[in-house]
Amino acid sequence: MNWRSIWAIAQKDLKEVRQNKAAWGPAIIVPLIFAILMPILFTVLPQVIPVEDVERELGDMDVMLEAMPPALLALFDGLGLEQMFVLYMAGFMLAPLFLIMPLMFSTVVGSDSFVGERERKTMEALLYAPISDLELFLGKVLAAVIPAIGLSWITYLVYIIVVNVASYPLFGRIWFPLAPWWPMMFWLTPALAVLGISATVLISSRVKTFMEAYQMSASLVVLVLALVVGQVTGVLFLGVGTVLLIGSLVWLVDALLIYLSVSRFNRTSLIANL
Amino acid sequence: MTAIVEVNGLERVFGANRAVDGMTFHVQPGEVFGLLGPNGAGKTTTVRLLNGILPPSGGSARVFGLDPASDGQRVRQQTGVLTETPALYERLSAYENLAFFATLTGIPEAALNGRVLEMLAFFGLEDRAKDKVETYSKGMKQRLALARALIHKPPLLFLDEPTSGLDPEAAQHVNALIADLSHQNGQTILLATHNLLEAQRLCDRVAVMNKGRILAMGSLKELSRKLWPVTWVDITFWQVPAENATGSLKTLRGVKQVTGQSVAWQVQVEGEEVIPQVVQHLAAQGASILKVNPRDYTLEDIYFALQAGEK
Ligand SMILES: Nc1ncnc2c1ncn2[C@@H]1O[C@H](COP(=O)(O)OP(=O)(O)O)[C@@H](O)[C@H]1O
Ligand SMILES: [Mg+2]
């Protein structure tokens, strides 16, 4: 295994994707909304709007909390109404939205590097290079996974800072991140980044253009939206155990998809698809 | 001298399509060997088979004694390929393109910059090295692709249609560079082309192919001798020979036929070595000769004769 070649491929792909504005344009806007706009909205609003109005708008807080498991419910003990609202929104409701990021980043870069390479007709020269199929595969996977995880972590960090700063007047202490966010950041997020890229590799052999690949793999986001719905309707709350469990399931699916994509990613099938 | 490329009965089928259908040829060190054939003849497929990026359906191939199908990576370490389309990273600069492939071919970090600059200079691209490739002309792109194929100084170079799509001037520039590589560096080259003139100008030997099969193989001279065992010589006189010269010329060994009248004759001989005797004989008969012109067959003549024979 020649890591210098693998790394060179990853760097080359990243250099290329940086030039593809259609790829990273939306990928930059989404985290800005998640990490800055939404937490400010949900933490500052209850501080400026009178409590009664919040209550009228959202219905009774108790109703929303009813479905929550007791362990998480304990967090709300002894809090005022505004504090409860902020904790509920910033700590729980917004959480699954962040899971869109690793998926989105890795499918964007993956689409550009796996499908874009073919679309721009540069794949053939690469196939003639003295590298193995696996090295080529790993280089391209790293090109997608490393920035996907890195950018997601940066977004989390910004979110943590923004939430604490914006809600400081209300809480008077640093209260975020809550426990479930740790496995979300370090267990589920990497798993989703790998899910994004391995699904993209499998899709890439069936589509012709970067845009098609991007759109198809973006439909994975539906998975994440299911978590959002689950939480809003009270079916599924992202506690520590739940996040660990979901993360493990995703890693299992990853293992299967990676196995499939490695076995299909070889020169013979790549050349047939040129 | 052992051959660098040894191909024996090589086959590759795509469904019912026999793209390469039992090809046999050898390429010697220092040789420029041409695969000449129309579109779809199987040239690109052959290049792919010999570099191990496509497995054969039958027969055998050895490149530097290695089987490309099982040892592709070691074969590719010693080959450079100019693909049919330049396949360059248009969004990157010439320097970045070359540095990337230099890394993949294992050129050590310390030598990398020097090698890239050397190639850019050799191919006349150093002034534009930092510009994105998308701003290059077609000719510059082709030279850059050639530089990429040669970045690791491979002992065997594959050129797949090196001048297709170039304007005549750029094509000539690229061909001159290829000729330089062959004459000055003794570069072994396997050239795939449908361009007869290009093959004629650059190749020591050609394999004329169609539908995956080799129709004939050899140097231009060998091929024309095989197809036309006799040579026609056009002779123009300043002053015609004596009356009976036609008859006595026919009795000369190696002369098969004499036609023509007054100052323009056509003489058919068995080989070029007979021509001096013909000239001597006519001079002895009092002729004064203005021009002796043995008809050369071009690859084009050969090519069309072979393709006609195929039908
Ligand atoms: N990957 C492939 N799948 C199916 N058919 C192919 C493939 N590659 C080449 N062919 C067919 O093989 C034949 C030879 O093609 P090719 O080697 O590209 O010819 P050339 O380079 O001489 O123009 C053609 O009929 C072509 O359609
Ligand atoms: Mg071809």
Coordinates of C-alpha atoms and ligand atoms in Angstrom, one line a residue:
Chain A
M1 CA 0.0 0.0 0.0
N2 CA 1.6 3.2 -1.2
W3 CA 0.3 6.0 1.1
R4 CA 2.2 8.7 -0.8
S5 CA 0.1 7.9 -3.9
I6 CA -3.1 7.6 -2.0
W7 CA -2.5 11.0 -0.4
A8 CA -1.6 12.6 -3.7
I9 CA -4.9 11.4 -5.2
A10 CA -6.8 12.8 -2.2
Q11 CA -5.1 16.1 -2.5
K12 CA -5.6 16.3 -6.3
D13 CA -9.3 15.6 -5.9
L14 CA -9.7 18.3 -3.2
K15 CA -7.9 20.8 -5.4
E16 CA -10.3 20.0 -8.2
V17 CA -13.4 20.1 -6.1
R18 CA -12.4 23.5 -4.8
Q19 CA -12.8 24.8 -8.3
N20 CA -16.3 23.4 -8.7
K21 CA -18.5 26.1 -7.3
A22 CA -21.7 24.2 -8.0
A23 CA -20.3 21.6 -5.5
W24 CA -19.2 23.7 -2.5
G25 CA -21.6 26.6 -2.8
P26 CA -24.6 24.9 -1.1
A27 CA -22.2 23.0 1.1
I28 CA -21.0 26.2 2.7
I29 CA -24.4 27.9 3.1
V30 CA -26.1 25.0 5.0
P31 CA -23.7 24.9 7.9
L32 CA -23.8 28.6 8.3
I33 CA -27.6 28.4 8.7
F34 CA -27.4 25.4 11.1
A35 CA -24.5 26.7 13.2
I36 CA -25.3 30.4 13.4
L37 CA -28.7 31.5 12.2
M38 CA -30.9 28.8 13.8
P39 CA -29.3 28.8 17.3
I40 CA -29.5 32.6 17.5
L41 CA -33.1 32.5 16.5
F42 CA -34.1 29.8 19.0
T43 CA -32.1 31.2 22.0
V44 CA -32.6 34.9 21.5
L45 CA -36.3 34.9 20.5
P46 CA -37.6 33.6 23.9
Q47 CA -35.5 36.2 25.6
V48 CA -37.1 39.1 23.8
I49 CA -40.7 37.8 23.4
P50 CA -42.8 37.6 26.5
V51 CA -43.2 34.1 27.9
E52 CA -47.0 34.1 27.6
D53 CA -46.6 34.6 23.8
V54 CA -44.1 31.8 23.5
E55 CA -46.4 29.6 25.4
R56 CA -49.4 30.5 23.2
E57 CA -47.4 30.0 20.0
L58 CA -46.0 26.6 20.9
G59 CA -48.7 25.2 23.1
D60 CA -47.9 23.9 26.6
M61 CA -44.3 23.0 27.1
D62 CA -45.4 20.1 29.2
V63 CA -47.1 18.5 26.3
M64 CA -43.9 18.6 24.3
L65 CA -42.0 17.0 27.1
E66 CA -44.4 14.3 27.8
A67 CA -42.9 11.9 25.2
M68 CA -39.4 12.4 26.5
P69 CA -37.7 9.5 28.3
P70 CA -37.2 10.2 32.1
A71 CA -33.4 10.3 31.9
L72 CA -33.5 13.2 29.5
L73 CA -36.5 14.8 31.3
A74 CA -34.3 15.2 34.4
L75 CA -32.3 17.9 32.5
F76 CA -35.4 20.1 32.6
D77 CA -35.9 20.0 36.4
G78 CA -36.0 23.3 38.0
L79 CA -35.7 25.3 34.8
G80 CA -37.8 28.4 33.9
L81 CA -40.0 28.3 30.9
E82 CA -37.6 30.2 28.6
Q83 CA -34.7 28.0 29.6
M84 CA -36.8 24.9 29.0
F85 CA -37.7 26.2 25.5
V86 CA -34.0 27.0 24.6
L87 CA -32.8 23.7 26.0
Y88 CA -35.5 21.8 24.1
M89 CA -34.9 23.5 20.8
A90 CA -31.1 24.0 20.7
G91 CA -30.3 20.8 22.6
F92 CA -32.7 18.4 21.0
M93 CA -34.8 19.6 18.1
L94 CA -31.9 20.9 16.0
A95 CA -29.6 18.0 16.7
P96 CA -30.6 15.7 13.9
L97 CA -30.3 18.5 11.4
F98 CA -26.6 18.5 12.0
L99 CA -26.3 14.9 10.8
I100 CA -27.1 16.2 7.3
M101 CA -23.6 17.8 7.1
P102 CA -21.3 14.7 7.1
L103 CA -23.6 13.1 4.5
M104 CA -23.8 16.2 2.4
F105 CA -20.0 17.0 2.4
S106 CA -18.9 13.5 1.6
T107 CA -21.5 13.0 -1.2
V108 CA -20.5 16.4 -2.8
V109 CA -16.8 15.6 -2.9
G110 CA -17.4 12.0 -3.7
S111 CA -19.6 12.9 -6.7
D112 CA -17.0 15.2 -8.0
S113 CA -14.1 12.8 -7.5
F114 CA -15.7 9.6 -8.7
V115 CA -18.2 10.8 -11.3
G116 CA -16.6 14.1 -12.2
E117 CA -13.3 12.4 -13.0
R118 CA -15.1 10.3 -15.6
E119 CA -17.3 13.2 -16.8
R120 CA -14.2 15.3 -17.4
K121 CA -12.6 12.4 -19.2
T122 CA -9.5 12.3 -17.0
M123 CA -10.1 8.8 -15.6
E124 CA -8.2 7.0 -18.4
A125 CA -4.9 8.6 -17.8
L126 CA -5.2 7.8 -14.1
L127 CA -5.9 4.2 -14.8
Y128 CA -2.6 4.0 -16.7
A129 CA -0.7 5.2 -13.6
P130 CA 1.3 2.6 -11.7
I131 CA -1.1 2.4 -8.8
S132 CA -3.4 -0.3 -7.6
D133 CA -7.2 -0.2 -7.8
L134 CA -7.4 -0.2 -4.0
E135 CA -5.0 2.8 -3.8
L136 CA -7.0 4.7 -6.2
F137 CA -10.2 3.9 -4.3
L138 CA -8.7 4.9 -0.9
G139 CA -7.3 8.1 -2.3
K140 CA -10.7 9.1 -3.5
V141 CA -12.5 8.0 -0.4
L142 CA -10.1 10.0 1.8
A143 CA -10.7 13.0 -0.4
A144 CA -14.4 12.9 0.6
V145 CA -14.2 11.6 4.2
I146 CA -11.5 13.9 5.7
P147 CA -13.2 17.2 4.8
A148 CA -16.6 15.8 5.6
I149 CA -15.7 15.0 9.1
G150 CA -13.4 18.1 9.5
L151 CA -16.0 20.5 8.3
S152 CA -18.7 18.9 10.4
W153 CA -16.6 19.2 13.5
I154 CA -15.9 22.9 12.7
T155 CA -19.7 23.4 12.4
Y156 CA -20.3 21.7 15.7
L157 CA -17.7 23.9 17.4
V158 CA -19.2 27.1 16.0
Y159 CA -22.7 25.9 17.1
I160 CA -21.5 25.1 20.6
I161 CA -20.0 28.6 20.9
V162 CA -23.0 30.4 19.4
V163 CA -25.5 28.5 21.6
N164 CA -23.6 29.2 24.9
V165 CA -22.9 32.8 24.1
A166 CA -26.5 33.5 22.9
S167 CA -28.1 31.8 25.9
Y168 CA -25.7 33.1 28.5
P169 CA -28.0 35.8 29.7
L170 CA -30.7 33.2 30.2
F171 CA -28.6 30.4 31.9
G172 CA -25.7 32.3 33.3
R173 CA -23.5 29.3 32.7
I174 CA -22.1 27.2 29.9
W175 CA -24.5 24.3 29.5
F176 CA -24.0 23.0 26.0
P177 CA -23.2 20.4 24.6
L178 CA -25.5 17.9 26.2
A179 CA -24.2 14.4 26.7
P180 CA -25.9 12.9 23.5
W181 CA -23.9 15.3 21.4
W182 CA -20.6 13.7 22.1
P183 CA -21.4 10.3 20.5
M184 CA -23.1 12.3 17.8
M185 CA -20.0 14.2 16.9
F186 CA -17.4 11.4 17.3
W187 CA -19.4 8.2 16.5
L188 CA -22.4 8.9 14.3
T189 CA -20.9 11.8 12.3
P190 CA -17.9 9.8 11.0
A191 CA -20.2 6.9 10.3
L192 CA -22.5 9.1 8.2
A193 CA -19.5 10.6 6.3
V194 CA -18.5 7.0 5.3
L195 CA -22.1 6.2 4.5
G196 CA -22.2 9.2 2.1
I197 CA -19.1 8.3 0.2
S198 CA -19.7 4.6 -0.1
A199 CA -23.2 5.1 -1.3
T200 CA -21.9 7.7 -3.8
V201 CA -19.3 5.2 -5.1
L202 CA -22.0 2.6 -5.8
I203 CA -24.3 5.2 -7.4
S204 CA -21.3 6.6 -9.4
S205 CA -21.1 3.6 -11.7
R206 CA -24.8 4.1 -12.8
V207 CA -24.8 7.8 -13.6
K208 CA -23.1 10.0 -16.1
T209 CA -22.7 13.4 -14.6
F210 CA -21.6 15.0 -11.3
M211 CA -25.1 16.6 -10.9
E212 CA -26.9 13.3 -11.2
A213 CA -24.7 11.7 -8.7
Y214 CA -25.0 14.6 -6.3
Q215 CA -28.8 14.6 -6.5
M216 CA -29.1 10.9 -6.1
S217 CA -26.8 10.6 -3.1
A218 CA -28.4 13.8 -1.6
S219 CA -31.6 11.7 -1.3
L220 CA -29.8 10.0 1.6
V221 CA -30.7 13.1 3.5
V222 CA -34.2 11.6 3.8
L223 CA -32.7 9.2 6.3
V224 CA -31.7 12.1 8.5
L225 CA -35.1 13.8 8.1
A226 CA -36.7 10.6 9.4
L227 CA -34.8 11.3 12.7
V228 CA -36.0 14.8 12.7
V229 CA -39.6 13.7 12.3
G230 CA -39.1 11.0 14.9
Q231 CA -38.0 13.5 17.4
V232 CA -40.7 16.1 16.7
T233 CA -43.4 13.5 17.0
G234 CA -41.8 12.1 20.1
V235 CA -41.3 8.6 18.6
L236 CA -37.5 8.8 19.0
F237 CA -35.4 11.0 21.2
L238 CA -31.7 11.2 20.6
G239 CA -30.3 10.2 24.0
V240 CA -26.8 8.9 24.4
G241 CA -27.8 5.2 24.1
T242 CA -30.0 5.9 21.0
V243 CA -27.2 7.8 19.3
L244 CA -24.7 5.0 20.0
L245 CA -27.1 2.5 18.7
I246 CA -27.9 4.4 15.5
G247 CA -24.2 5.0 15.0
S248 CA -23.4 1.3 15.3
L249 CA -26.2 0.4 12.8
V250 CA -24.8 3.0 10.3
W251 CA -21.3 1.6 10.7
L252 CA -22.6 -1.9 10.0
V253 CA -24.3 -0.6 6.8
D254 CA -21.0 1.2 6.0
A255 CA -19.0 -2.1 6.2
L256 CA -21.4 -3.7 3.8
L257 CA -21.4 -0.8 1.3
I258 CA -17.6 -0.4 1.4
Y259 CA -17.2 -4.1 0.8
L260 CA -19.5 -3.9 -2.2
S261 CA -17.9 -0.7 -3.6
V262 CA -14.3 -2.0 -3.2
S263 CA -15.2 -5.2 -5.1
R264 CA -16.9 -3.3 -7.9
F265 CA -14.2 -0.6 -8.1
N266 CA -11.7 -2.0 -10.5
R267 CA -10.0 -1.0 -13.8
T268 CA -12.1 -3.4 -15.9
S269 CA -15.4 -2.0 -14.8
L270 CA -14.1 1.6 -14.8
I271 CA -12.8 1.3 -18.3
A272 CA -16.1 -0.2 -19.5
N273 CA -17.8 2.8 -18.1
L274 CA -15.6 5.5 -19.6
Chain B
M1 CA 18.1 -9.0 -28.4
T2 CA 14.9 -9.9 -26.6
A3 CA 11.7 -8.2 -27.5
I4 CA 10.2 -5.7 -25.1
V5 CA 6.6 -6.6 -26.2
E6 CA 5.7 -10.1 -27.1
V7 CA 2.1 -10.7 -28.2
N8 CA 0.9 -14.1 -29.2
G9 CA -2.6 -14.8 -30.4
L10 CA -4.0 -12.1 -28.2
E11 CA -7.8 -11.8 -28.0
R12 CA -10.3 -9.6 -26.4
V13 CA -14.0 -9.9 -27.1
F14 CA -16.8 -7.6 -26.0
G15 CA -20.0 -9.7 -26.2
A16 CA -20.1 -10.9 -29.8
N17 CA -17.6 -8.2 -30.9
R18 CA -14.1 -9.5 -31.5
A19 CA -12.2 -6.3 -30.8
V20 CA -8.8 -8.0 -30.8
D21 CA -8.9 -11.2 -32.7
G22 CA -5.7 -13.2 -32.4
M23 CA -2.9 -10.7 -32.8
T24 CA 0.7 -11.7 -32.9
F25 CA 3.6 -9.3 -33.0
H26 CA 6.9 -8.4 -31.2
V27 CA 8.4 -5.0 -30.6
Q28 CA 12.2 -4.7 -30.3
P29 CA 14.1 -2.3 -28.1
G30 CA 14.6 1.1 -29.8
E31 CA 12.0 0.4 -32.4
V32 CA 9.0 2.6 -33.4
F33 CA 6.3 0.0 -34.1
G34 CA 3.0 1.2 -35.6
L35 CA -0.5 -0.3 -35.3
L36 CA -2.2 1.1 -38.4
G37 CA -5.9 0.6 -38.9
P38 CA -9.2 2.4 -39.3
N39 CA -11.4 3.4 -36.3
G40 CA -12.6 0.4 -34.5
A41 CA -9.7 -1.8 -35.6
G42 CA -8.8 -2.6 -32.0
K43 CA -5.8 -0.3 -31.5
T44 CA -6.9 1.3 -28.3
T45 CA -8.0 -2.0 -26.9
T46 CA -4.6 -3.5 -27.7
V47 CA -2.9 -0.6 -25.8
R48 CA -5.2 -1.3 -22.8
L49 CA -4.5 -5.0 -22.8
L50 CA -0.7 -4.4 -22.9
N51 CA -0.9 -2.1 -19.9
G52 CA -3.1 -4.4 -17.9
I53 CA -6.1 -2.1 -17.5
L54 CA -8.2 -4.6 -19.4
P55 CA -7.9 -8.4 -19.1
P56 CA -7.6 -10.4 -22.3
S57 CA -10.1 -13.1 -23.4
G58 CA -7.4 -15.3 -24.8
G59 CA -3.8 -15.6 -26.0
S60 CA -0.8 -14.1 -24.2
A61 CA 1.0 -10.8 -23.9
R62 CA 4.4 -10.1 -22.2
V63 CA 5.7 -6.7 -21.7
F64 CA 9.3 -6.6 -20.3
G65 CA 8.7 -10.3 -19.7
L66 CA 5.7 -9.6 -17.4
D67 CA 2.1 -10.5 -17.9
P68 CA 0.1 -7.3 -17.9
A69 CA -3.0 -9.0 -16.8
S70 CA -1.5 -10.2 -13.5
D71 CA 1.4 -7.8 -13.1
G72 CA -0.1 -4.6 -14.4
Q73 CA 1.3 -2.3 -11.8
R74 CA 4.9 -3.4 -12.5
V75 CA 4.3 -3.1 -16.3
R76 CA 2.8 0.4 -15.9
Q77 CA 5.8 1.4 -13.9
Q78 CA 7.8 1.0 -17.1
T79 CA 5.4 2.3 -19.6
G80 CA 4.0 5.7 -20.4
V81 CA 0.8 6.1 -22.3
L82 CA -0.5 9.1 -24.4
T83 CA -4.2 8.4 -24.4
E84 CA -6.5 9.2 -27.3
T85 CA -7.9 12.2 -25.5
P86 CA -5.4 14.2 -23.5
A87 CA -7.2 13.5 -20.2
L88 CA -5.6 16.4 -18.4
Y89 CA -6.9 18.1 -15.3
E90 CA -8.2 21.3 -17.0
R91 CA -8.8 23.0 -13.7
L92 CA -5.2 22.5 -12.6
S93 CA -2.0 24.0 -13.9
A94 CA 0.5 22.2 -16.2
Y95 CA 2.9 22.0 -13.2
E96 CA 0.3 20.5 -10.9
N97 CA -0.7 18.0 -13.6
L98 CA 2.9 16.8 -14.0
A99 CA 3.7 16.9 -10.3
F100 CA 0.7 14.7 -9.6
F101 CA 1.6 12.0 -12.0
A102 CA 5.3 12.3 -11.0
T103 CA 4.2 11.4 -7.5
L104 CA 2.1 8.5 -8.6
T105 CA 5.0 7.0 -10.6
G106 CA 7.1 7.1 -7.5
I107 CA 9.6 9.9 -8.4
P108 CA 11.1 10.8 -5.0
E109 CA 10.1 14.1 -3.5
A110 CA 13.6 15.5 -3.7
A111 CA 13.8 14.9 -7.4
L112 CA 10.2 15.8 -8.3
N113 CA 10.5 19.6 -8.9
G114 CA 13.5 19.2 -11.1
R115 CA 12.0 16.5 -13.2
V116 CA 8.7 18.4 -13.7
L117 CA 10.7 21.6 -14.8
E118 CA 12.8 19.5 -17.1
M119 CA 9.8 18.0 -18.9
L120 CA 8.1 21.4 -19.1
A121 CA 11.2 22.9 -20.7
F122 CA 11.7 20.0 -23.1
F123 CA 8.1 20.4 -24.4
G124 CA 8.3 24.2 -24.5
L125 CA 5.7 24.8 -21.8
E126 CA 7.8 26.5 -19.0
D127 CA 6.3 29.9 -19.7
R128 CA 2.8 28.8 -19.1
A129 CA 3.5 26.2 -16.4
K130 CA 1.4 28.0 -13.7
D131 CA -1.6 28.6 -16.0
K132 CA -4.7 26.4 -15.8
V133 CA -4.7 23.8 -18.6
E134 CA -8.2 24.9 -19.7
T135 CA -6.5 28.0 -21.2
Y136 CA -4.1 26.0 -23.4
S137 CA -4.4 25.4 -27.1
K138 CA -5.0 21.8 -28.3
G139 CA -1.3 21.5 -29.4
M140 CA -0.1 22.6 -26.0
K141 CA -2.4 20.2 -24.3
Q142 CA -1.1 17.3 -26.4
R143 CA 2.5 18.3 -25.6
L144 CA 1.6 18.4 -21.9
A145 CA 0.0 14.9 -22.2
L146 CA 3.2 13.7 -23.9
A147 CA 5.2 15.2 -21.0
R148 CA 3.0 13.4 -18.6
A149 CA 3.4 10.1 -20.3
L150 CA 7.2 10.5 -20.2
I151 CA 7.5 12.0 -16.7
H152 CA 9.0 8.8 -15.2
K153 CA 11.2 8.2 -18.3
P154 CA 9.5 4.9 -19.2
P155 CA 11.5 2.6 -21.4
L156 CA 8.4 1.9 -23.5
L157 CA 6.0 4.7 -24.7
F158 CA 2.5 4.1 -26.1
L159 CA 1.1 6.8 -28.3
D160 CA -2.6 6.4 -29.2
E161 CA -3.5 8.7 -32.1
P162 CA -1.0 11.4 -31.1
T163 CA -2.0 14.0 -33.6
S164 CA -5.8 13.3 -34.1
G165 CA -7.7 16.5 -33.7
L166 CA -4.7 18.8 -34.0
D167 CA -4.2 21.4 -36.8
P168 CA -1.5 20.6 -39.3
E169 CA 1.1 22.8 -37.6
A170 CA 0.5 21.5 -34.1
A171 CA 0.5 17.9 -35.5
Q172 CA 3.9 18.5 -37.2
H173 CA 5.3 19.9 -33.9
V174 CA 4.1 16.8 -32.0
N175 CA 5.5 14.5 -34.7
A176 CA 8.8 16.2 -34.7
L177 CA 9.0 15.7 -30.9
I178 CA 8.2 12.0 -31.3
A179 CA 10.9 11.7 -34.0
D180 CA 13.4 13.4 -31.7
L181 CA 12.6 11.0 -28.9
S182 CA 13.1 8.1 -31.2
H183 CA 16.3 9.3 -32.9
Q184 CA 18.1 11.0 -30.0
N185 CA 17.0 8.9 -27.1
G186 CA 16.4 5.6 -28.8
Q187 CA 12.9 5.6 -27.2
T188 CA 10.9 2.4 -27.9
I189 CA 7.5 3.4 -29.1
L190 CA 4.3 1.6 -29.9
L191 CA 2.3 4.0 -32.1
A192 CA -1.4 3.5 -32.7
T193 CA -2.8 5.5 -35.6
H194 CA -5.2 5.6 -38.5
N195 CA -3.0 8.3 -40.2
L196 CA -1.0 6.7 -43.0
L197 CA 1.4 9.6 -43.4
E198 CA 2.2 9.7 -39.7
A199 CA 2.9 5.9 -39.6
Q200 CA 5.1 6.3 -42.7
R201 CA 7.1 9.1 -41.3
L202 CA 7.6 7.7 -37.8
C203 CA 7.5 4.0 -37.8
D204 CA 10.3 1.5 -38.4
R205 CA 7.7 -1.3 -38.8
V206 CA 3.9 -1.3 -39.0
A207 CA 1.2 -3.9 -38.4
V208 CA -1.7 -3.0 -40.7
M209 CA -4.8 -4.1 -38.9
N210 CA -8.5 -4.3 -39.3
K211 CA -11.3 -5.7 -37.2
G212 CA -8.9 -6.9 -34.6
R213 CA -6.6 -8.8 -37.0
I214 CA -3.2 -8.0 -38.4
L215 CA -3.4 -8.1 -42.2
A216 CA 0.3 -7.6 -42.9
M217 CA 3.4 -6.6 -40.9
G218 CA 6.8 -5.2 -41.7
S219 CA 8.8 -2.1 -42.9
L220 CA 7.4 -0.1 -45.7
K221 CA 9.8 -1.7 -48.1
E222 CA 9.0 -5.2 -46.9
L223 CA 5.3 -4.6 -47.2
S224 CA 5.5 -3.2 -50.7
R225 CA 7.7 -6.1 -51.8
K226 CA 5.3 -8.6 -50.4
L227 CA 2.3 -7.0 -52.2
W228 CA 4.0 -6.0 -55.4
P229 CA 6.9 -8.4 -56.0
V230 CA 7.9 -6.3 -59.1
T231 CA 9.0 -2.6 -59.3
W232 CA 8.1 -0.2 -62.1
V233 CA 10.8 2.2 -63.1
D234 CA 9.9 5.3 -65.1
I235 CA 12.8 6.4 -67.4
T236 CA 12.9 9.7 -69.2
F237 CA 15.4 10.2 -72.1
W238 CA 17.2 13.3 -73.2
Q239 CA 18.1 11.3 -76.3
V240 CA 16.5 7.9 -77.0
P241 CA 18.6 4.8 -77.5
A242 CA 19.1 2.8 -80.6
E243 CA 16.1 1.2 -82.4
N244 CA 16.4 -2.3 -81.1
A245 CA 17.1 -1.3 -77.4
T246 CA 13.7 -2.4 -76.3
G247 CA 14.2 -6.0 -77.4
S248 CA 17.7 -6.3 -76.0
L249 CA 16.7 -4.8 -72.7
K250 CA 14.0 -7.4 -72.3
T251 CA 16.7 -10.1 -72.5
L252 CA 18.5 -8.6 -69.5
R253 CA 18.2 -10.7 -66.3
G254 CA 15.6 -9.3 -63.9
V255 CA 13.8 -7.3 -66.5
K256 CA 10.2 -8.5 -66.9
Q257 CA 8.5 -6.0 -69.2
V258 CA 9.3 -2.8 -71.2
T259 CA 6.6 -0.4 -72.4
G260 CA 6.3 3.2 -73.5
Q261 CA 7.4 5.2 -76.5
S262 CA 9.8 7.9 -77.5
V263 CA 11.3 9.7 -74.5
A264 CA 9.2 8.1 -71.7
W265 CA 9.6 4.4 -70.9
Q266 CA 8.3 2.1 -68.2
V267 CA 10.4 -0.8 -67.2
Q268 CA 9.3 -3.5 -64.9
V269 CA 12.1 -5.1 -62.9
E270 CA 12.2 -7.8 -60.2
G271 CA 14.0 -5.6 -57.7
E272 CA 15.7 -2.3 -57.3
E273 CA 19.1 -3.9 -57.7
V274 CA 18.4 -4.4 -61.4
I275 CA 18.0 -0.7 -62.1
P276 CA 21.8 0.2 -62.4
Q277 CA 22.2 -2.6 -65.0
V278 CA 19.2 -1.3 -66.9
V279 CA 20.7 2.2 -67.0
Q280 CA 24.1 0.9 -68.0
H281 CA 22.5 -1.2 -70.8
L282 CA 20.6 1.8 -72.2
A283 CA 23.6 4.1 -72.0
A284 CA 25.6 1.5 -74.0
Q285 CA 22.9 1.7 -76.7
G286 CA 23.6 5.4 -77.1
A287 CA 20.8 6.8 -74.9
S288 CA 21.3 9.8 -72.7
I289 CA 19.1 9.6 -69.7
L290 CA 17.4 12.5 -68.0
K291 CA 15.6 10.8 -65.1
V292 CA 15.3 7.3 -63.6
N293 CA 12.4 7.0 -61.2
P294 CA 11.6 3.7 -59.4
R295 CA 8.0 3.9 -58.3
D296 CA 7.7 4.0 -54.5
Y297 CA 4.7 2.6 -52.9
T298 CA 3.3 4.7 -50.1
L299 CA 1.8 3.2 -47.1
E300 CA -1.4 4.4 -48.5
D301 CA -1.1 2.2 -51.6
I302 CA -0.3 -0.7 -49.3
Y303 CA -3.1 0.0 -47.0
F304 CA -5.7 0.2 -49.6
A305 CA -4.4 -2.9 -51.4
L306 CA -4.6 -4.8 -48.1
Q307 CA -8.1 -3.5 -47.2
A308 CA -9.3 -4.4 -50.7
G309 CA -7.8 -7.9 -50.4
E310 CA -9.7 -8.2 -47.1
K311 CA -13.1 -7.8 -48.9
Ligands
LIG1 N1 -15.4 -1.2 -23.3 C1 -15.9 -1.6 -24.4 N2 -17.1 -2.3 -24.4 C2 -17.6 -2.7 -25.6 N3 -17.0 -2.6 -26.8 C3 -15.8 -2.0 -26.9 C4 -15.2 -1.5 -25.7 N4 -14.0 -0.9 -26.0 C5 -13.9 -1.1 -27.4 N5 -15.0 -1.7 -27.9 C6 -15.2 -2.1 -29.3 O1 -14.0 -2.8 -29.7 C7 -13.7 -2.4 -31.0 C8 -12.3 -1.9 -31.1 O2 -12.3 -0.6 -30.5 P1 -10.9 0.2 -30.3 O3 -9.9 -0.6 -29.7 O4 -11.3 1.5 -29.6 O5 -10.5 0.6 -31.8 P2 -9.5 1.7 -32.3 O6 -8.8 2.2 -31.2 O7 -8.7 1.0 -33.3 O8 -10.4 2.7 -33.0 C9 -14.7 -1.4 -31.5 O9 -15.7 -2.1 -32.2 C10 -15.3 -0.9 -30.2 O10 -16.7 -0.6 -30.3
MG2 MG -8.6 4.2 -30.6

